[in-house]
PDB file of C-alpha atoms and ligand atoms in Angstrom:
ATOM      1  CA  CYS A 133     -24.941   0.080 -24.267  1.00  0.00           C
ATOM      2  CA  GLN A 134     -23.443   2.605 -21.983  1.00  0.00           C
ATOM      3  CA  GLN A 135     -24.990   5.996 -21.789  1.00  0.00           C
ATOM      4  CA  LEU A 136     -22.663   8.940 -22.608  1.00  0.00           C
ATOM      5  CA  ALA A 137     -21.976  11.261 -19.701  1.00  0.00           C
ATOM      6  CA  SER A 138     -23.270  14.254 -21.671  1.00  0.00           C
ATOM      7  CA  GLU A 139     -26.488  12.610 -22.880  1.00  0.00           C
ATOM      8  CA  PRO A 140     -29.439  14.289 -21.140  1.00  0.00           C
ATOM      9  CA  LEU A 141     -31.635  11.974 -19.111  1.00  0.00           C
ATOM     10  CA  LEU A 142     -34.768  12.174 -21.270  1.00  0.00           C
ATOM     11  CA  ALA A 143     -33.211  13.056 -24.580  1.00  0.00           C
ATOM     12  CA  GLY A 144     -35.898  12.990 -27.360  1.00  0.00           C
ATOM     13  CA  VAL A 145     -38.637  11.581 -24.984  1.00  0.00           C
ATOM     14  CA  ARG A 146     -41.985  13.187 -25.775  1.00  0.00           C
ATOM     15  CA  LEU A 147     -43.682  14.194 -22.535  1.00  0.00           C
ATOM     16  CA  LEU A 148     -47.292  15.144 -22.196  1.00  0.00           C
ATOM     17  CA  LEU A 149     -48.052  16.777 -18.766  1.00  0.00           C
ATOM     18  CA  THR A 150     -51.125  18.218 -17.085  1.00  0.00           C
ATOM     19  CA  ALA A 151     -50.819  20.946 -14.483  1.00  0.00           C
ATOM     20  CA  GLY A 152     -52.830  23.452 -12.544  1.00  0.00           C
ATOM     21  CA  PRO A 153     -56.517  23.358 -11.407  1.00  0.00           C
ATOM     22  CA  THR A 154     -59.613  23.005 -13.567  1.00  0.00           C
ATOM     23  CA  ARG A 155     -62.560  25.336 -13.381  1.00  0.00           C
ATOM     24  CA  GLU A 156     -66.069  24.030 -13.640  1.00  0.00           C
ATOM     25  CA  ALA A 157     -68.516  26.748 -14.600  1.00  0.00           C
ATOM     26  CA  LEU A 158     -71.753  27.293 -12.659  1.00  0.00           C
ATOM     27  CA  ASP A 159     -72.882  30.360 -14.583  1.00  0.00           C
ATOM     28  CA  PRO A 160     -71.157  33.088 -16.647  1.00  0.00           C
ATOM     29  CA  VAL A 161     -69.400  34.540 -13.494  1.00  0.00           C
ATOM     30  CA  ARG A 162     -68.900  31.569 -11.131  1.00  0.00           C
ATOM     31  CA  TYR A 163     -67.017  28.254 -10.989  1.00  0.00           C
ATOM     32  CA  ILE A 164     -65.996  25.430  -8.764  1.00  0.00           C
ATOM     33  CA  SER A 165     -62.349  24.620  -8.561  1.00  0.00           C
ATOM     34  CA  ASN A 166     -59.497  23.150  -6.414  1.00  0.00           C
ATOM     35  CA  HIS A 167     -56.533  24.727  -4.709  1.00  0.00           C
ATOM     36  CA  SER A 168     -53.565  24.489  -7.050  1.00  0.00           C
ATOM     37  CA  SER A 169     -51.022  27.076  -8.020  1.00  0.00           C
ATOM     38  CA  GLY A 170     -49.571  24.964 -10.858  1.00  0.00           C
ATOM     39  CA  LYS A 171     -46.038  25.496  -9.484  1.00  0.00           C
ATOM     40  CA  MET A 172     -45.202  21.794  -9.130  1.00  0.00           C
ATOM     41  CA  GLY A 173     -46.436  20.896 -12.705  1.00  0.00           C
ATOM     42  CA  TYR A 174     -44.588  23.840 -14.229  1.00  0.00           C
ATOM     43  CA  ALA A 175     -41.286  22.858 -12.274  1.00  0.00           C
ATOM     44  CA  ILE A 176     -41.707  19.400 -13.770  1.00  0.00           C
ATOM     45  CA  ALA A 177     -42.163  20.813 -17.237  1.00  0.00           C
ATOM     46  CA  ARG A 178     -38.962  22.867 -16.803  1.00  0.00           C
ATOM     47  CA  ALA A 179     -36.926  19.981 -15.371  1.00  0.00           C
ATOM     48  CA  ALA A 180     -38.060  17.681 -18.046  1.00  0.00           C
ATOM     49  CA  ARG A 181     -37.151  20.188 -20.800  1.00  0.00           C
ATOM     50  CA  GLU A 182     -33.759  20.645 -19.149  1.00  0.00           C
ATOM     51  CA  ALA A 183     -33.333  16.834 -19.256  1.00  0.00           C
ATOM     52  CA  GLY A 184     -33.830  16.888 -23.036  1.00  0.00           C
ATOM     53  CA  ALA A 185     -37.610  15.965 -23.289  1.00  0.00           C
ATOM     54  CA  GLU A 186     -40.023  17.464 -25.876  1.00  0.00           C
ATOM     55  CA  VAL A 187     -42.612  18.796 -23.413  1.00  0.00           C
ATOM     56  CA  THR A 188     -46.290  19.606 -24.035  1.00  0.00           C
ATOM     57  CA  LEU A 189     -47.971  21.099 -21.003  1.00  0.00           C
ATOM     58  CA  VAL A 190     -51.782  21.021 -20.837  1.00  0.00           C
ATOM     59  CA  SER A 191     -52.516  23.718 -18.245  1.00  0.00           C
ATOM     60  CA  GLY A 192     -55.526  24.831 -16.355  1.00  0.00           C
ATOM     61  CA  PRO A 193     -55.748  28.479 -15.341  1.00  0.00           C
ATOM     62  CA  VAL A 194     -52.600  29.529 -13.496  1.00  0.00           C
ATOM     63  CA  ALA A 195     -50.541  32.789 -13.027  1.00  0.00           C
ATOM     64  CA  LEU A 196     -47.180  31.321 -14.178  1.00  0.00           C
ATOM     65  CA  ALA A 197     -44.951  31.924 -17.177  1.00  0.00           C
ATOM     66  CA  THR A 198     -44.464  29.093 -19.654  1.00  0.00           C
ATOM     67  CA  PRO A 199     -40.998  27.465 -19.103  1.00  0.00           C
ATOM     68  CA  PRO A 200     -38.559  28.100 -21.949  1.00  0.00           C
ATOM     69  CA  GLY A 201     -38.920  25.548 -24.786  1.00  0.00           C
ATOM     70  CA  VAL A 202     -42.185  24.083 -23.506  1.00  0.00           C
ATOM     71  CA  THR A 203     -45.357  23.974 -25.747  1.00  0.00           C
ATOM     72  CA  ARG A 204     -48.382  24.996 -23.641  1.00  0.00           C
ATOM     73  CA  VAL A 205     -52.033  24.290 -24.325  1.00  0.00           C
ATOM     74  CA  ASP A 206     -54.408  26.275 -22.186  1.00  0.00           C
ATOM     75  CA  VAL A 207     -57.719  24.722 -20.950  1.00  0.00           C
ATOM     76  CA  GLU A 208     -60.278  25.648 -18.246  1.00  0.00           C
ATOM     77  CA  SER A 209     -62.509  22.684 -17.489  1.00  0.00           C
ATOM     78  CA  ALA A 210     -61.806  18.953 -16.823  1.00  0.00           C
ATOM     79  CA  GLU A 211     -63.634  18.017 -19.997  1.00  0.00           C
ATOM     80  CA  GLN A 212     -61.476  20.359 -21.998  1.00  0.00           C
ATOM     81  CA  MET A 213     -58.330  18.998 -20.290  1.00  0.00           C
ATOM     82  CA  HIS A 214     -59.510  15.466 -21.025  1.00  0.00           C
ATOM     83  CA  GLN A 215     -60.040  16.249 -24.668  1.00  0.00           C
ATOM     84  CA  ALA A 216     -56.693  18.034 -25.007  1.00  0.00           C
ATOM     85  CA  VAL A 217     -54.957  15.038 -23.508  1.00  0.00           C
ATOM     86  CA  MET A 218     -56.754  12.307 -25.413  1.00  0.00           C
ATOM     87  CA  SER A 219     -56.105  14.114 -28.724  1.00  0.00           C
ATOM     88  CA  ARG A 220     -52.304  14.224 -28.118  1.00  0.00           C
ATOM     89  CA  VAL A 221     -51.616  11.085 -25.933  1.00  0.00           C
ATOM     90  CA  HIS A 222     -50.864   8.950 -28.998  1.00  0.00           C
ATOM     91  CA  GLU A 223     -47.846  11.193 -29.749  1.00  0.00           C
ATOM     92  CA  CYS A 224     -46.222  10.917 -26.369  1.00  0.00           C
ATOM     93  CA  ASP A 225     -43.916   8.341 -24.670  1.00  0.00           C
ATOM     94  CA  LEU A 226     -44.364   9.684 -21.136  1.00  0.00           C
ATOM     95  CA  PHE A 227     -47.440  11.069 -19.474  1.00  0.00           C
ATOM     96  CA  ILE A 228     -47.436  12.845 -16.095  1.00  0.00           C
ATOM     97  CA  GLY A 229     -50.772  13.904 -14.498  1.00  0.00           C
ATOM     98  CA  CYS A 230     -49.986  16.703 -12.140  1.00  0.00           C
ATOM     99  CA  ALA A 231     -53.210  18.641 -12.503  1.00  0.00           C
ATOM    100  CA  ALA A 232     -55.667  19.039  -9.610  1.00  0.00           C
ATOM    101  CA  VAL A 233     -58.691  18.021 -11.729  1.00  0.00           C
ATOM    102  CA  ALA A 234     -62.058  18.839 -10.253  1.00  0.00           C
ATOM    103  CA  ASP A 235     -63.775  15.531  -9.655  1.00  0.00           C
ATOM    104  CA  TYR A 236     -67.284  16.907 -10.222  1.00  0.00           C
ATOM    105  CA  ARG A 237     -68.859  19.649 -12.308  1.00  0.00           C
ATOM    106  CA  PRO A 238     -72.293  21.296 -12.108  1.00  0.00           C
ATOM    107  CA  ALA A 239     -74.870  19.129 -13.821  1.00  0.00           C
ATOM    108  CA  ARG A 240     -75.938  22.256 -15.798  1.00  0.00           C
ATOM    109  CA  VAL A 241     -74.350  25.626 -16.501  1.00  0.00           C
ATOM    110  CA  ALA A 242     -76.830  28.430 -16.147  1.00  0.00           C
ATOM    111  CA  GLU A 243     -76.816  30.702 -19.228  1.00  0.00           C
ATOM    112  CA  GLN A 244     -77.477  33.796 -17.087  1.00  0.00           C
ATOM    113  CA  LYS A 245     -75.969  34.779 -13.710  1.00  0.00           C
ATOM    114  CA  ILE A 246     -77.821  32.864 -11.019  1.00  0.00           C
ATOM    115  CA  LYS A 247     -79.555  35.434  -8.741  1.00  0.00           C
ATOM    116  CA  LYS A 248     -80.053  35.258  -4.956  1.00  0.00           C
ATOM    117  CA  THR A 249     -83.744  34.677  -4.267  1.00  0.00           C
ATOM    118  CA  GLY A 250     -85.217  36.751  -1.487  1.00  0.00           C
ATOM    119  CA  ASP A 251     -86.349  34.210   1.122  1.00  0.00           C
ATOM    120  CA  ASN A 252     -84.173  31.110   0.436  1.00  0.00           C
ATOM    121  CA  ASP A 253     -81.182  30.716   2.755  1.00  0.00           C
ATOM    122  CA  GLN A 254     -79.995  27.516   1.030  1.00  0.00           C
ATOM    123  CA  MET A 255     -78.920  26.556  -2.375  1.00  0.00           C
ATOM    124  CA  VAL A 256     -78.517  23.019  -3.530  1.00  0.00           C
ATOM    125  CA  LEU A 257     -76.173  22.197  -6.444  1.00  0.00           C
ATOM    126  CA  THR A 258     -76.365  19.005  -8.397  1.00  0.00           C
ATOM    127  CA  LEU A 259     -72.879  17.788  -9.543  1.00  0.00           C
ATOM    128  CA  VAL A 260     -71.846  15.087 -11.989  1.00  0.00           C
ATOM    129  CA  LYS A 261     -68.507  13.256 -12.143  1.00  0.00           C
ATOM    130  CA  ASN A 262     -65.793  14.449 -14.476  1.00  0.00           C
ATOM    131  CA  PRO A 263     -63.846  11.963 -16.650  1.00  0.00           C
ATOM    132  CA  ASP A 264     -60.792  10.590 -14.902  1.00  0.00           C
ATOM    133  CA  ILE A 265     -58.066  11.780 -17.359  1.00  0.00           C
ATOM    134  CA  ILE A 266     -55.149   9.718 -16.089  1.00  0.00           C
ATOM    135  CA  ALA A 267     -57.253   6.596 -15.762  1.00  0.00           C
ATOM    136  CA  ALA A 268     -58.258   7.018 -19.413  1.00  0.00           C
ATOM    137  CA  VAL A 269     -54.581   7.253 -20.304  1.00  0.00           C
ATOM    138  CA  GLY A 270     -53.793   4.141 -18.110  1.00  0.00           C
ATOM    139  CA  ALA A 271     -56.499   2.203 -19.950  1.00  0.00           C
ATOM    140  CA  LEU A 272     -55.066   2.636 -23.452  1.00  0.00           C
ATOM    141  CA  PRO A 273     -53.639  -0.570 -24.973  1.00  0.00           C
ATOM    142  CA  ASP A 274     -50.596   1.300 -26.186  1.00  0.00           C
ATOM    143  CA  LYS A 275     -50.332   3.585 -23.082  1.00  0.00           C
ATOM    144  CA  PRO A 276     -47.325   5.792 -22.435  1.00  0.00           C
ATOM    145  CA  TYR A 277     -45.254   5.344 -19.294  1.00  0.00           C
ATOM    146  CA  THR A 278     -47.746   6.964 -16.864  1.00  0.00           C
ATOM    147  CA  VAL A 279     -46.955   8.905 -13.761  1.00  0.00           C
ATOM    148  CA  GLY A 280     -49.583  10.254 -11.407  1.00  0.00           C
ATOM    149  CA  PHE A 281     -49.850  12.356  -8.283  1.00  0.00           C
ATOM    150  CA  ALA A 282     -51.919  11.762  -5.135  1.00  0.00           C
ATOM    151  CA  ALA A 283     -52.619  14.633  -2.821  1.00  0.00           C
ATOM    152  CA  GLU A 284     -53.809  13.102   0.467  1.00  0.00           C
ATOM    153  CA  THR A 285     -54.562  14.255   4.041  1.00  0.00           C
ATOM    154  CA  VAL A 286     -54.585  10.847   5.729  1.00  0.00           C
ATOM    155  CA  ASP A 287     -53.356   7.155   4.979  1.00  0.00           C
ATOM    156  CA  VAL A 288     -51.091   8.599   2.246  1.00  0.00           C
ATOM    157  CA  GLU A 289     -49.336   5.324   1.274  1.00  0.00           C
ATOM    158  CA  GLN A 290     -52.489   3.301   1.201  1.00  0.00           C
ATOM    159  CA  TYR A 291     -54.422   5.687  -0.977  1.00  0.00           C
ATOM    160  CA  ALA A 292     -51.367   6.187  -3.269  1.00  0.00           C
ATOM    161  CA  LEU A 293     -50.877   2.405  -3.781  1.00  0.00           C
ATOM    162  CA  ASP A 294     -54.619   2.106  -4.396  1.00  0.00           C
ATOM    163  CA  LYS A 295     -54.478   4.804  -7.167  1.00  0.00           C
ATOM    164  CA  LEU A 296     -51.337   3.202  -8.628  1.00  0.00           C
ATOM    165  CA  ALA A 297     -53.219  -0.103  -9.140  1.00  0.00           C
ATOM    166  CA  ARG A 298     -56.710   1.283  -9.946  1.00  0.00           C
ATOM    167  CA  LYS A 299     -55.647   3.799 -12.548  1.00  0.00           C
ATOM    168  CA  ARG A 300     -52.965   1.386 -14.026  1.00  0.00           C
ATOM    169  CA  LEU A 301     -50.091   3.784 -13.430  1.00  0.00           C
ATOM    170  CA  ASP A 302     -46.387   3.036 -13.644  1.00  0.00           C
ATOM    171  CA  MET A 303     -45.493   5.431 -10.885  1.00  0.00           C
ATOM    172  CA  ILE A 304     -47.253   7.720  -8.416  1.00  0.00           C
ATOM    173  CA  ALA A 305     -45.910  10.652  -6.365  1.00  0.00           C
ATOM    174  CA  ALA A 306     -47.711  11.060  -3.138  1.00  0.00           C
ATOM    175  CA  ASN A 307     -48.092  14.411  -1.479  1.00  0.00           C
ATOM    176  CA  ASP A 308     -49.100  14.758   2.235  1.00  0.00           C
ATOM    177  CA  VAL A 309     -51.006  18.000   1.929  1.00  0.00           C
ATOM    178  CA  SER A 310     -51.958  17.992   5.689  1.00  0.00           C
ATOM    179  CA  ARG A 311     -48.380  19.242   6.462  1.00  0.00           C
ATOM    180  CA  ALA A 312     -47.992  23.026   6.660  1.00  0.00           C
ATOM    181  CA  GLY A 313     -45.734  24.718   4.136  1.00  0.00           C
ATOM    182  CA  GLN A 314     -45.881  21.954   1.566  1.00  0.00           C
ATOM    183  CA  GLY A 315     -47.968  21.166  -1.511  1.00  0.00           C
ATOM    184  CA  PHE A 316     -50.817  23.250  -2.829  1.00  0.00           C
ATOM    185  CA  ASN A 317     -49.711  26.871  -3.030  1.00  0.00           C
ATOM    186  CA  ALA A 318     -46.472  26.513  -1.244  1.00  0.00           C
ATOM    187  CA  ASP A 319     -42.963  26.968  -2.749  1.00  0.00           C
ATOM    188  CA  ASP A 320     -41.645  23.809  -1.154  1.00  0.00           C
ATOM    189  CA  ASN A 321     -42.903  20.239  -1.280  1.00  0.00           C
ATOM    190  CA  ALA A 322     -42.002  16.679  -0.212  1.00  0.00           C
ATOM    191  CA  LEU A 323     -43.060  13.547  -2.093  1.00  0.00           C
ATOM    192  CA  THR A 324     -42.982   9.745  -1.526  1.00  0.00           C
ATOM    193  CA  VAL A 325     -42.751   8.019  -4.886  1.00  0.00           C
ATOM    194  CA  PHE A 326     -44.180   4.542  -5.382  1.00  0.00           C
ATOM    195  CA  TRP A 327     -43.881   2.084  -8.346  1.00  0.00           C
ATOM    196  CA  HIS A 328     -44.491  -1.573  -8.688  1.00  0.00           C
ATOM    197  CA  GLY A 329     -41.935  -3.169  -6.388  1.00  0.00           C
ATOM    198  CA  GLY A 330     -40.287  -0.039  -4.891  1.00  0.00           C
ATOM    199  CA  GLN A 331     -40.655   3.358  -3.301  1.00  0.00           C
ATOM    200  CA  ALA A 332     -38.385   6.398  -2.589  1.00  0.00           C
ATOM    201  CA  PRO A 333     -38.679   9.465  -0.420  1.00  0.00           C
ATOM    202  CA  LEU A 334     -38.012  12.886  -2.039  1.00  0.00           C
ATOM    203  CA  PRO A 335     -37.471  15.058   0.973  1.00  0.00           C
ATOM    204  CA  LEU A 336     -38.635  18.662   1.481  1.00  0.00           C
ATOM    205  CA  ALA A 337     -37.138  21.011  -1.086  1.00  0.00           C
ATOM    206  CA  ASP A 338     -38.140  23.865  -3.369  1.00  0.00           C
ATOM    207  CA  LYS A 339     -40.371  22.573  -6.107  1.00  0.00           C
ATOM    208  CA  LEU A 340     -37.780  22.893  -8.941  1.00  0.00           C
ATOM    209  CA  THR A 341     -35.152  20.823  -7.035  1.00  0.00           C
ATOM    210  CA  LEU A 342     -37.914  18.339  -6.260  1.00  0.00           C
ATOM    211  CA  ALA A 343     -38.951  18.225  -9.894  1.00  0.00           C
ATOM    212  CA  ARG A 344     -35.336  17.482 -10.990  1.00  0.00           C
ATOM    213  CA  HIS A 345     -35.105  14.602  -8.550  1.00  0.00           C
ATOM    214  CA  LEU A 346     -38.517  13.253  -9.728  1.00  0.00           C
ATOM    215  CA  ILE A 347     -37.400  13.500 -13.406  1.00  0.00           C
ATOM    216  CA  ALA A 348     -34.149  11.686 -12.541  1.00  0.00           C
ATOM    217  CA  LEU A 349     -36.202   8.936 -10.799  1.00  0.00           C
ATOM    218  CA  ILE A 350     -38.593   8.674 -13.792  1.00  0.00           C
ATOM    219  CA  ALA A 351     -35.652   8.493 -16.199  1.00  0.00           C
ATOM    220  CA  ARG A 352     -34.172   5.525 -14.173  1.00  0.00           C
ATOM    221  CA  HIS A 353     -37.501   3.543 -14.418  1.00  0.00           C
ATOM    222  CA  TYR A 354     -38.777   4.753 -17.802  1.00  0.00           C
ATOM    223  CA  ARG A 355     -38.920   2.100 -20.560  1.00  0.00           C
ATOM    224  CA  PRO A 356     -40.246   3.135 -23.969  1.00  0.00           C
TER     225      PRO A 356
HETATM  226  N1  CTP B 617     -56.782  12.782 -12.106  1.00  0.00           N
HETATM  227  C1  CTP B 617     -57.182  12.923 -13.373  1.00  0.00           C
HETATM  228  N2  CTP B 617     -58.507  13.156 -13.651  1.00  0.00           N
HETATM  229  C2  CTP B 617     -59.383  13.301 -12.686  1.00  0.00           C
HETATM  230  C3  CTP B 617     -59.038  13.204 -11.358  1.00  0.00           C
HETATM  231  C4  CTP B 617     -57.737  12.923 -11.044  1.00  0.00           C
HETATM  232  O1  CTP B 617     -56.370  12.741 -14.342  1.00  0.00           O
HETATM  233  N3  CTP B 617     -60.689  13.543 -13.020  1.00  0.00           N
HETATM  234  C5  CTP B 617     -55.423  12.511 -11.731  1.00  0.00           C
HETATM  235  C6  CTP B 617     -54.614  13.609 -11.116  1.00  0.00           C
HETATM  236  O2  CTP B 617     -54.012  14.398 -12.070  1.00  0.00           O
HETATM  237  C7  CTP B 617     -53.553  12.809 -10.291  1.00  0.00           C
HETATM  238  C8  CTP B 617     -54.320  11.486  -9.987  1.00  0.00           C
HETATM  239  O3  CTP B 617     -55.319  11.395 -10.915  1.00  0.00           O
HETATM  240  O4  CTP B 617     -52.463  12.430 -11.087  1.00  0.00           O
HETATM  241  C9  CTP B 617     -54.846  11.395  -8.586  1.00  0.00           C
HETATM  242  O5  CTP B 617     -55.670  12.449  -8.363  1.00  0.00           O
HETATM  243  P1  CTP B 617     -56.574  12.508  -7.051  1.00  0.00           P
HETATM  244  O6  CTP B 617     -57.525  13.614  -6.963  1.00  0.00           O
HETATM  245  O7  CTP B 617     -55.636  12.303  -5.797  1.00  0.00           O
HETATM  246  O8  CTP B 617     -57.308  11.067  -7.168  1.00  0.00           O
HETATM  247  P2  CTP B 617     -58.872  10.775  -7.305  1.00  0.00           P
HETATM  248  O9  CTP B 617     -58.920   9.534  -8.117  1.00  0.00           O
HETATM  249  O10 CTP B 617     -59.662  11.850  -7.931  1.00  0.00           O
HETATM  250  O11 CTP B 617     -59.333  10.423  -5.908  1.00  0.00           O
HETATM  251  P3  CTP B 617     -59.800  11.370  -4.663  1.00  0.00           P
HETATM  252  O12 CTP B 617     -59.846  12.790  -5.068  1.00  0.00           O
HETATM  253  O13 CTP B 617     -61.188  10.836  -4.277  1.00  0.00           O
HETATM  254  O14 CTP B 617     -58.739  11.075  -3.596  1.00  0.00           O
HETATM  255 CA1   CA B 618     -59.605  14.037  -7.044  1.00  0.00          CA
END
């Protein structure tokens, strides 16, 4: 049946989205984290809402306002983000993992502030792997249409295609973060999007423009 011209691209689609960094506590005053402003994820939340989606944004700590009409769930650590996603994923049609999740967390969190010891110039931390949130979503038997991101500094296409397959994603947006002025904390970004049997470049643009193009591309491939 023909789509009405006025029908928004993602009308009624329930989107669950992760954005921002996670923080992995070392002690009450310190943490390990990733570079991530959350701007790309928040722009996607805004663009998806504009396109008619019902948007739930699971967000790590960022200094950004919640886009209008978006439901926001705040988390800090990867484990909290994992839990927030897995408890909501059964009520979504589309999942987008835009968060810069910390791959490892300290094996133990000190109850009190860790003190410098007088004569030791080195400190060794033991880290343990965090759950891979998007891979857990991709492994569900009734998984939503799943879109990931890949921030790479070399061999962008090869790593992105590997993640598309290994995490059982439907689509992945690859980001070459070695280029100045794009990705991470920048206002602009460029992406190459891969899916099974195709790819498309989304050239350098401000993150909201880019997010709107990405949402249009997802809407073209999305099947409930
Ligand atoms: N991701 C996730 N949970 C993790 C790590 C990553 O959900 N614990 C998601 C990211 O949100 C992104 C995708 O997986 O959508 C790829 O993240 P990336 O860090 O590029 O991939 P990794 O598998 O962690 O591989 P590496 O960091 O070694 O390149
Ligand atoms: Ca990673």
